[in-house]
Coordinates of C-alpha atoms (C1' of nucleotides) in Angstrom, one line a residue:
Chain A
X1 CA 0.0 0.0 0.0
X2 CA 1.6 2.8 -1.3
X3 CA -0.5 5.6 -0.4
X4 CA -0.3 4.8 3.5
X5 CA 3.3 5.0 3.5
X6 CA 3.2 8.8 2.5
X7 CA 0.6 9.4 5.1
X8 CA 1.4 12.2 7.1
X9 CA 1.3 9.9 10.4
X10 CA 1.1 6.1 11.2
X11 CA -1.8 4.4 10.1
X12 CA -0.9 0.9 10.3
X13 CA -2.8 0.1 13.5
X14 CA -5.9 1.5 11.7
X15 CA -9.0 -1.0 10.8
X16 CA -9.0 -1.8 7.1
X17 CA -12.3 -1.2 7.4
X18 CA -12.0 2.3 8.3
X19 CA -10.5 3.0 4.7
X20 CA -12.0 3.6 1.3
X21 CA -10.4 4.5 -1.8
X22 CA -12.7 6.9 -3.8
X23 CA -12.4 8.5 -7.1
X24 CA -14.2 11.8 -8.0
X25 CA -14.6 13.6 -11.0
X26 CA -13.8 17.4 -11.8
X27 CA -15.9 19.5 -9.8
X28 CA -17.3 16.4 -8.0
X29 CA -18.3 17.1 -4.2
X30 CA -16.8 15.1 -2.0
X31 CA -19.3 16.5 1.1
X32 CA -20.8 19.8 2.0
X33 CA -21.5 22.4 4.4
X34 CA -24.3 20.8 7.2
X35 CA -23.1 17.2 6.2
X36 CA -23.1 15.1 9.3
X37 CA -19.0 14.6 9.9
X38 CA -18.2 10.8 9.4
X39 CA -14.5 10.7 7.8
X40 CA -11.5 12.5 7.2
X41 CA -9.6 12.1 4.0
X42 CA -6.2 11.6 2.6
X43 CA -5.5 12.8 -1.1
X44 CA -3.7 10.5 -3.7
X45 CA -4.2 12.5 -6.4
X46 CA -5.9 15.3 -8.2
X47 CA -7.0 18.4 -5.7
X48 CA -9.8 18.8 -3.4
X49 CA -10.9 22.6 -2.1
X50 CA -12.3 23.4 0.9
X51 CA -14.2 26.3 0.2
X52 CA -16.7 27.6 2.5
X53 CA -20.0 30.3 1.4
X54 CA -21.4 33.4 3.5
X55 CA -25.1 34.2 3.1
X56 CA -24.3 36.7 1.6
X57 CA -23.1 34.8 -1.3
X58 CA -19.2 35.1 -1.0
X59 CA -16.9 32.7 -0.4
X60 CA -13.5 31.9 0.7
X61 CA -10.9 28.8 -0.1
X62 CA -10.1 27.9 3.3
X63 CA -7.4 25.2 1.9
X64 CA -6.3 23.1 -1.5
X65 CA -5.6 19.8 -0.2
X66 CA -3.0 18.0 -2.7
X67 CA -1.6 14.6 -3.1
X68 CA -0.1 13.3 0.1
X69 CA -2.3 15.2 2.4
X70 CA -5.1 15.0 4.7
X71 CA -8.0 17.3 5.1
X72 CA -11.1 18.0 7.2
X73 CA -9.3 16.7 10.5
X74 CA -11.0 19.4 11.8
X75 CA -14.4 16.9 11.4
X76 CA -13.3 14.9 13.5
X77 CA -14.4 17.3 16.7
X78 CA -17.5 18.5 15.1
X79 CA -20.4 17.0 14.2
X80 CA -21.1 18.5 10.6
X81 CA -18.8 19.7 8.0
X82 CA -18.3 23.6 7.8
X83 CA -17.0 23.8 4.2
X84 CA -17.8 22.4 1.0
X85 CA -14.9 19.9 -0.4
X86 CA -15.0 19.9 -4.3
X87 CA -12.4 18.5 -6.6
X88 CA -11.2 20.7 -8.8
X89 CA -10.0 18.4 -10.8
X90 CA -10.0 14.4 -11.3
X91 CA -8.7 13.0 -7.6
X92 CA -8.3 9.9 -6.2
X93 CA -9.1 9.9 -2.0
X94 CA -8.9 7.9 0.8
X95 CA -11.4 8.0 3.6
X96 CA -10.3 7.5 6.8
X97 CA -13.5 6.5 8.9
X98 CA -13.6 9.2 12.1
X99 CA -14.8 6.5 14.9
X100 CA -12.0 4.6 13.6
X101 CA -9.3 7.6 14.0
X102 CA -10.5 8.7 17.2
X103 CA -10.1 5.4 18.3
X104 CA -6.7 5.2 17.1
X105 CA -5.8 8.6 18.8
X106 CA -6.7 7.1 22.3
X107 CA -5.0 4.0 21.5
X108 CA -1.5 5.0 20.2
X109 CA 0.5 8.6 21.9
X110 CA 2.4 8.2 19.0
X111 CA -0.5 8.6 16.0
X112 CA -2.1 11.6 18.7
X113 CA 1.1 13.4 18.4
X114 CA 1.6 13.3 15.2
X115 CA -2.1 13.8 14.7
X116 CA -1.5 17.2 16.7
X117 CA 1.4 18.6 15.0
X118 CA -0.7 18.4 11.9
X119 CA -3.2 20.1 13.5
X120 CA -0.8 22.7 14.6
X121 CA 0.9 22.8 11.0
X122 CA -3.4 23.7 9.8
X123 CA -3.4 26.4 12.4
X124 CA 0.1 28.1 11.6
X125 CA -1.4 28.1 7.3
X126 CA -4.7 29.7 8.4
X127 CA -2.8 32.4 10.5
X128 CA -0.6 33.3 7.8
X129 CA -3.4 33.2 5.2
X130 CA -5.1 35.8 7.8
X131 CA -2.1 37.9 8.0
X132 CA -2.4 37.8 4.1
X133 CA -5.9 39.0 3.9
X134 CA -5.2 41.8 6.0
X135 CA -2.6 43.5 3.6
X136 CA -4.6 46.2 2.7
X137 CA -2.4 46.7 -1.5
X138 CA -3.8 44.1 -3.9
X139 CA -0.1 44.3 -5.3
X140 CA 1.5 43.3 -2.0
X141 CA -1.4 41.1 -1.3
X142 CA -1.0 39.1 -4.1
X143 CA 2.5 39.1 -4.1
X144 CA 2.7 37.9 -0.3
X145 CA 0.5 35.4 -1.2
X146 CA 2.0 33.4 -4.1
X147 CA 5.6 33.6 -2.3
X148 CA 3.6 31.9 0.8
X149 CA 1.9 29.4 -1.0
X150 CA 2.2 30.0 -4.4
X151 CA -1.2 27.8 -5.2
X152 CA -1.6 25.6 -8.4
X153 CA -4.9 26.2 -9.9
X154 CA -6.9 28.6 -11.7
X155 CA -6.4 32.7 -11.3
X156 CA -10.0 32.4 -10.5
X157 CA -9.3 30.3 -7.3
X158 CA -6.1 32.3 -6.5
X159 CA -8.1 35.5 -6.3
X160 CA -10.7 33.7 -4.5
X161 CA -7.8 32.7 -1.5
X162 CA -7.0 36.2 -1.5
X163 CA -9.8 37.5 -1.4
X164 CA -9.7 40.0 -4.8
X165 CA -11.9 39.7 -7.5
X166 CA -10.3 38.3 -10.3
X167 CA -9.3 41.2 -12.3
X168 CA -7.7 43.0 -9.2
X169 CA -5.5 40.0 -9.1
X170 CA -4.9 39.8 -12.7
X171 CA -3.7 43.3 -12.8
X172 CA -1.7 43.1 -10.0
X173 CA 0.0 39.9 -11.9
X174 CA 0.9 42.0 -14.8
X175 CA 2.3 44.7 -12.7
X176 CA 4.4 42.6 -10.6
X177 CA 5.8 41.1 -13.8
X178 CA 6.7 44.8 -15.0
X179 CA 8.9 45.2 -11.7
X180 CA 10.2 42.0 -12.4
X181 CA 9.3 40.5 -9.6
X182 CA 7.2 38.1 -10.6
X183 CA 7.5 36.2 -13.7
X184 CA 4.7 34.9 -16.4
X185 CA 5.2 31.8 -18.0
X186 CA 2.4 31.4 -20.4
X187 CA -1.2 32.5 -19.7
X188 CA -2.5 31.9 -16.5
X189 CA 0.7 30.8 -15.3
X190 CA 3.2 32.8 -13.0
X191 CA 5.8 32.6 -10.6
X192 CA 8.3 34.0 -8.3
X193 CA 11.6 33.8 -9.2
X194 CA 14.2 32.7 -7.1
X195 CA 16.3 35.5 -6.5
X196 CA 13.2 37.2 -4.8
X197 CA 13.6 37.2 -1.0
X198 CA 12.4 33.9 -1.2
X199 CA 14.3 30.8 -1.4
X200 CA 11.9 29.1 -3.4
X201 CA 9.9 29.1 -6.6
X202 CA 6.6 28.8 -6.8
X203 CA 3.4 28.6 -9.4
X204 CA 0.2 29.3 -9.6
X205 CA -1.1 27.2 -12.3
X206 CA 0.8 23.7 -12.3
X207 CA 1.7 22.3 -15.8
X208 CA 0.5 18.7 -14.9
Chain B
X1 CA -6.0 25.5 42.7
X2 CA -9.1 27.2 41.5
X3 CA -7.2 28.0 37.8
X4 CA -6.1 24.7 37.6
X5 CA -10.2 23.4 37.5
X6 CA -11.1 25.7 34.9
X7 CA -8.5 24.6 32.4
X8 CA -9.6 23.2 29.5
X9 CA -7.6 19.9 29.6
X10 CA -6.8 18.2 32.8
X11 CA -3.6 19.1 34.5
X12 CA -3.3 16.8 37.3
X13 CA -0.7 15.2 35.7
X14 CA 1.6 18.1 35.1
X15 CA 4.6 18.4 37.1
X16 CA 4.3 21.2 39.3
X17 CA 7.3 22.3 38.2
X18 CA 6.1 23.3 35.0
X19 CA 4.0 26.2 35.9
X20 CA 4.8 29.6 36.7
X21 CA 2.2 32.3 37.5
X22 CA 3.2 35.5 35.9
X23 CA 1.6 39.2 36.0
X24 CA 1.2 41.3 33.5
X25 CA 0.8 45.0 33.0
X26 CA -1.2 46.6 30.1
X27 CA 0.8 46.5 27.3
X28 CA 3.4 44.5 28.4
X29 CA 4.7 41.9 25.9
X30 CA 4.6 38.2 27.3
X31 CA 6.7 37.1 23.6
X32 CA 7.8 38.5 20.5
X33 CA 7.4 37.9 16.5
X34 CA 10.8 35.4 17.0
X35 CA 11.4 34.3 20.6
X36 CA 12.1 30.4 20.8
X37 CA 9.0 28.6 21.6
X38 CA 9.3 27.3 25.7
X39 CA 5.5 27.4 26.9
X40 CA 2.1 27.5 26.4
X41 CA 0.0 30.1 28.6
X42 CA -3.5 30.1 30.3
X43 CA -5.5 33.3 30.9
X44 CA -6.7 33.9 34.7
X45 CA -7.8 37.2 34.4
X46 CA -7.5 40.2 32.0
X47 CA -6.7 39.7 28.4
X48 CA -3.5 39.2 26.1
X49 CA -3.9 39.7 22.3
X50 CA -1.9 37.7 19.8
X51 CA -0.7 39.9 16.7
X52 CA 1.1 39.0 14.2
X53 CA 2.7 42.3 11.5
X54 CA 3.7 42.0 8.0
X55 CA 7.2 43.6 6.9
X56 CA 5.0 46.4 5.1
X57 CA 3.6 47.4 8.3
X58 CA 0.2 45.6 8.7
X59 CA -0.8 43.8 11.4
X60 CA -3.6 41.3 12.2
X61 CA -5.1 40.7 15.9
X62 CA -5.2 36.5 15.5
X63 CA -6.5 36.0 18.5
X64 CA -7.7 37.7 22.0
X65 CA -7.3 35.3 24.9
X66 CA -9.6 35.9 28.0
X67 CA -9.8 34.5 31.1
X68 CA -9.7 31.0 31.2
X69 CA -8.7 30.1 28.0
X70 CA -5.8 28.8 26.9
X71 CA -2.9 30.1 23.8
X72 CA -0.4 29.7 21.4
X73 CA -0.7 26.1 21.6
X74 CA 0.4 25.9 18.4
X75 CA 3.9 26.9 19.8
X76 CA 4.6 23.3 20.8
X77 CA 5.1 22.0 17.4
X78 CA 7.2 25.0 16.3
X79 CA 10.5 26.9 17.3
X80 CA 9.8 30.1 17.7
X81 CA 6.5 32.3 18.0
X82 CA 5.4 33.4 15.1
X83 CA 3.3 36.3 16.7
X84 CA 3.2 38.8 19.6
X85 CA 1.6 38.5 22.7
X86 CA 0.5 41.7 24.5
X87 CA -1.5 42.1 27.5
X88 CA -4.3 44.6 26.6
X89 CA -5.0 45.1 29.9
X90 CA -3.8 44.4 33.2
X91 CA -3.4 40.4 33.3
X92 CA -2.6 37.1 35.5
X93 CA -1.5 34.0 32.9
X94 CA 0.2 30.7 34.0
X95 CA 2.6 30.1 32.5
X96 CA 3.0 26.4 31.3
X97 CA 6.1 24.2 30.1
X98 CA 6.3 23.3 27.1
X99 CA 8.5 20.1 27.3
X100 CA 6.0 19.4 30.0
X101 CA 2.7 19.4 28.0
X102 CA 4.8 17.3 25.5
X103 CA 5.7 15.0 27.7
X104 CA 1.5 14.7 29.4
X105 CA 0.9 14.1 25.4
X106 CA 2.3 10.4 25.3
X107 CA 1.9 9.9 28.5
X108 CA -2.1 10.8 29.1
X109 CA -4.5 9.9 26.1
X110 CA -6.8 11.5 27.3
X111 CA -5.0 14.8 27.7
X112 CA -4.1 14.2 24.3
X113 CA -7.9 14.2 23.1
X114 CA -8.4 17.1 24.9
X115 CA -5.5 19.2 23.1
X116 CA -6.6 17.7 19.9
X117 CA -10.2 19.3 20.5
X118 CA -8.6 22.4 21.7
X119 CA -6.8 22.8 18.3
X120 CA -9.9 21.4 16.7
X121 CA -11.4 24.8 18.3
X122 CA -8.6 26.9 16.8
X123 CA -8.7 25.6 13.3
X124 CA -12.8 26.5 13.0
X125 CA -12.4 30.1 15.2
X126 CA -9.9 31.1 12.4
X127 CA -11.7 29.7 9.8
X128 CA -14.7 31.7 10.8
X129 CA -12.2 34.7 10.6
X130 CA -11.4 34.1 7.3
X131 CA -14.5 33.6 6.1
X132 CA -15.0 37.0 7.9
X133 CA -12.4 38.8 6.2
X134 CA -13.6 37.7 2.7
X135 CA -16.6 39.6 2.8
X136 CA -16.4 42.9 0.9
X137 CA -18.8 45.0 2.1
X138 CA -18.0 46.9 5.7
X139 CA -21.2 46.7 7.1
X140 CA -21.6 43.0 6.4
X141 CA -18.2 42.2 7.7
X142 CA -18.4 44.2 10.8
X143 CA -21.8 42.9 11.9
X144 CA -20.7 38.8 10.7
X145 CA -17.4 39.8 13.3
X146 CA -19.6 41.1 16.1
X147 CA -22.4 38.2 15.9
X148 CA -19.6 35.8 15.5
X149 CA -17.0 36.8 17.7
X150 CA -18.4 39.6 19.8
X151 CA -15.1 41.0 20.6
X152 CA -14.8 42.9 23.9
X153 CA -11.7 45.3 23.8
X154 CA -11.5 48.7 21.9
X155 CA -13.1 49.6 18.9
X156 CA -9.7 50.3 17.0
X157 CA -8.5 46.8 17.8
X158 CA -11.5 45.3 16.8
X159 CA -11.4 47.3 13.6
X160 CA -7.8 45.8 13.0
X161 CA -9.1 42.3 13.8
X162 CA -12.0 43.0 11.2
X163 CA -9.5 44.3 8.5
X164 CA -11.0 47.2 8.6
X165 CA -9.4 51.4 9.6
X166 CA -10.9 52.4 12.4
X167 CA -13.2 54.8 11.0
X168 CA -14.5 52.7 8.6
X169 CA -15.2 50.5 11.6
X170 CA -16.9 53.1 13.2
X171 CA -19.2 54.4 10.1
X172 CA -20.4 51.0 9.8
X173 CA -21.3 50.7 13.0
X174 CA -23.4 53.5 13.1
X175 CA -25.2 53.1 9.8
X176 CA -26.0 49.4 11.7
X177 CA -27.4 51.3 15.0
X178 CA -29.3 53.5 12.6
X179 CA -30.9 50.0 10.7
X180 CA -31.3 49.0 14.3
X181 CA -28.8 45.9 14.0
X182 CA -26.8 46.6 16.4
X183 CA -27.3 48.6 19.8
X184 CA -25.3 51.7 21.1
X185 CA -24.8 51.5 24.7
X186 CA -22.2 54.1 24.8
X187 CA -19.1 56.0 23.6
X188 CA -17.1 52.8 22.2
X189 CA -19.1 49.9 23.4
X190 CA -21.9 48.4 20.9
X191 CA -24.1 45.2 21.3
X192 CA -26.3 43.0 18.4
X193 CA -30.0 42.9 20.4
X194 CA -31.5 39.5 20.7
X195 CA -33.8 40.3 18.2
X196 CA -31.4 39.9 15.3
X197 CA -30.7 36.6 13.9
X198 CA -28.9 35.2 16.2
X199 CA -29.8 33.9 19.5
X200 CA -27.2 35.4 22.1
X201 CA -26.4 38.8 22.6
X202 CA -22.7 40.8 22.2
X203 CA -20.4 43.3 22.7
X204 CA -17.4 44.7 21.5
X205 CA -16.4 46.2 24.6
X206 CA -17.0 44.2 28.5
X207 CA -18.0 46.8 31.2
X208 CA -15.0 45.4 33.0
Chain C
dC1 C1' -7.2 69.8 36.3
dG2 C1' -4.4 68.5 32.7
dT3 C1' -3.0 65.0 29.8
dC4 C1' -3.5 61.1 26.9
dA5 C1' -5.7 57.6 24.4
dC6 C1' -9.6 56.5 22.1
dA7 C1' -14.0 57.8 19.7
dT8 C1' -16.2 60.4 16.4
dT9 C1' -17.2 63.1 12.3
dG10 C1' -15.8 65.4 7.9
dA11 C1' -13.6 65.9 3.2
dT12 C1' -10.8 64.2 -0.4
dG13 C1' -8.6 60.8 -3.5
dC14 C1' -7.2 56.5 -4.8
dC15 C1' -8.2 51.8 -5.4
dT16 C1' -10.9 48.0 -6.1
dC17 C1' -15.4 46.3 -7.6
dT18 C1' -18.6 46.0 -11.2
dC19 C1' -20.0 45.6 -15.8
dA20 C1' -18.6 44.7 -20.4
dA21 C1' -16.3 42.8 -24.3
dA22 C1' -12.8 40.3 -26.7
dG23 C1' -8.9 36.8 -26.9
dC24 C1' -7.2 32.2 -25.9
dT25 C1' -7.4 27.1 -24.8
dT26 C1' -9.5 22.9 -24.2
dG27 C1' -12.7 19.5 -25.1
dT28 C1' -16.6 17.6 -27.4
dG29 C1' -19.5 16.3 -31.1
dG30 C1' -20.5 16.1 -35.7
Chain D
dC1 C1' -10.4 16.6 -38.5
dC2 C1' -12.8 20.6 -38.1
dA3 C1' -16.0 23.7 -35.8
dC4 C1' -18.3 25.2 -32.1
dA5 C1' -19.0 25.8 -27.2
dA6 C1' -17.6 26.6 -22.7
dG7 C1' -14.6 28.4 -19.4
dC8 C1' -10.8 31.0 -18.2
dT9 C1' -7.8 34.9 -19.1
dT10 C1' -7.1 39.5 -20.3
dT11 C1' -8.0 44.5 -20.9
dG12 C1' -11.1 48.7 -20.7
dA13 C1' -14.1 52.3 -18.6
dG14 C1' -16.9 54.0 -14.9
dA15 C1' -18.6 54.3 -10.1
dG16 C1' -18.7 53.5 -5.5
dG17 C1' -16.4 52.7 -1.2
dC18 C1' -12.7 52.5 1.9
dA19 C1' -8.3 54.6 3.2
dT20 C1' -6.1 58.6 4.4
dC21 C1' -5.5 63.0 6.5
dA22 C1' -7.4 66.2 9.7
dA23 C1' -9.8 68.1 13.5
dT24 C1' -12.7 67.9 17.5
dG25 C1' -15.1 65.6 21.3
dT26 C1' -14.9 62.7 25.4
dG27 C1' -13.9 59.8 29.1
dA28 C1' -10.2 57.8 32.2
dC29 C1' -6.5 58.4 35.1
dG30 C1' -3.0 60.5 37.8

DNA sequence: CGTCACATTGATGCCTCTCAAAGCTTGTGG
DNA sequence: CCACAAGCTTTGAGAGGCATCAATGTGACG
C-alpha cells in the first residue's frame, strides 16, 4: 500500500475497514456544508478545495488539499462539516473513517502526536493566510501570497484565497511582472523567481 | 488550585514544576514575532492579544485570549512564536512548560484528546475569521465579526481584527445602530440585540 | 485639572469592484 | 479533422467605497 506510506502519520494500527479508496470527478463534491462529519480524507491524487459560502453569497478557499495530504481533520471534533470539499479536478481519496481515528488517537500517543502537529501545521497556514488578507495593497497582497503558497490552480481560485476579484488579481500579476518580480510563463501561469527574497519558486497554475 | 479546575484539559498530571504564575501590565509583551518557543499560557484574568505584522507594516489581531482560555498552543510544534503577545490590559497567565505538556501528550491519552479538541477549536475560530475577512462589504463584515465573535476590547482593535481602519469600523457601525442591528450602549461599546438573527447577545467592549 | 488615548465626524482621493467585451485554450460532437 | 461551445484569461471604462488625512469631542486616570 503505497499511499499509506506517504501518510502524514502512522496508520498501520488502523481498521481496514475504516479505509475507502474513492475516485471523483472534476468538480465532483466530496461533502458539503451541514453534512453530518463521518471521515476524514487523505488525497492520492488530483485536488480537493475546501471552500466555504457566506449568506451573503461570498466565499473563501479555506485550503487546496493536494496529493499526500489530509484534510477536514478538523471533522473529526464537530459533528457536521463547515465547508464544501469539491475537486477541482479528477482525484483519487482515501477515507479515513472518524470513529476509527478517534479510536486510534486514544490507542496510540504516537498517532495523537503526530495527529496534533498536523493540527498545529493547519493552524500556523490559516494564521498566515489571515495575515495575508489583512494586507490592505492588492499588489502586495498578491504578491505575499503566491511567495507563501504560491497555489496551483486557476487565477480564479487564486483570487478567490485572496480575497480580490479576479481582475484586481490579474492586474496586480501583470504589474508585478513589470517590476520583475514576478515572472509569467504562459497565460494563466506565474511565478516567483528565485532570487526574490524567497528561497523558493513557486506557481500558480501547475503544468501537470 | 481554583485556575487549575477551569482549564480546558486536565492538568493533574503536570509536574508542578512546569508552571509559573506571571503578572502582567497593560501593554506588556509576554513574547515576540521570533522568541524560541518554551511554553504554552493560560489566561486567569485580563486579556492578552496575539498579533502577528507583515514587513509592510500591517498587522492582524489572531487571537484575544480571555480568562480562562488557553494560547499559542500551536507553539509546541514550532521553534519560535510566530506572533506577539500583549497584555491589553492588566493580566494574570500561567505560565505552562512546554516540554512538560509534551511529555502529558504520550503519556495521558486522554490529555491528548483534549488538546486535539482544543486545536480542533482553533482551526474552525480562524476559519470563521477568514470567512469573515472575505466579505467585501463593511457593514456586512463588521456585523458577521460582532455576531460571530463579539469581541470585547477597543473599537480600533476590533477594527484591526476585522480588516478594517478604524473609522470605517466606526461608520459602519453606526449606519448598523441607525438599521437598528446593532445597539449603542455608549461611547465605544456596541451590542447586536437578541432580536437579530442570532440567538445570544454581544459586545465589543465588556464593562469590565 | 491636565494629559492622553480613544471615539467620532468630515472631506478628499485612490483603489478596487462591477459591468462589459474580446482573446485564448480545451474539449466535445458532428 | 474541423467547428463550435464553454470556461478561463485579459484588458477597458466608470462608479462607489474605503483609506487617508485632519480636527474635534470625550472619558479615564493621575
Amino acid at each position: 500500500m503505497i499511499e499509506i506510506m506517504i501518510l502524514p502519520f502512522p496508520l498501520s494500527n488502523l481498521k481496514r475497514t475504516g479505509r475507502t479508496k474513492l475516485h471523483l470527478k472534476k468538480n465532483e463534491a466530496l461533502f458539503r456544508q451541514g453534512d453530518i462529519t463521518t471521515a476524514i480524507f487523505f488525497v492520492i491524487s488530483g485536488a480537493v478545495h475546501l471552500v466555504r459560502h457566506t449568506h451573503e453569497g461570498h466565499s473563501v478557499i479555506l485550503h487546496r488539499a493536494v496529493s499526500g495530504t489530509t484534510f477536514a481533520e478538523a471533522s473529526l471534533f464537530s459533528d457536521v462539516y463547515h465547508c464544501d470539499a469539491t475537486a477541482t479536478e479528477p482525484a483519487e481519496v482515501i477515507r479515513l473513517s472518524k470513529t476509527d481515528i478517534l479510536a486510534l488517537v486514544t490507542a496510540d500517543p504516537d498517532f495523537a502526536q503526530a495527529l496534533l502537529k498536523r493540527f498545529a501545521q493547519d493552524v500556523q497556514t490559516h494564521r498566515k493566510h489571515l495575515e495575508i488578507l489583512a494586507i490592505k495593497g492588492a499588489e502586495d497582497r498578491v504578491f505575499a501570497a503566491l511567495v507563501s503558497f504560491g497555489q496551483s490552480g486557476t487565477v480564479t481560485a487564486f483570487a478567490i484565497f485572496v480575497g480580490l476579484t479576479t481582475e484586481a488579481t490579474l492586474r496586480a500579476l501583470s504589474k508585478l511582472v513589470q517590476q520583475g518580480k514576478v515572472t509569467k510563463l504562459k497565460r494563466g501561469h506565474y511565478e516567483v523567481p528565485d532570487t526574490s527574497i524567497t528561497p523558493r519558486s513557486v506557481t500558480i497554475k501547475s503544468s501537470v
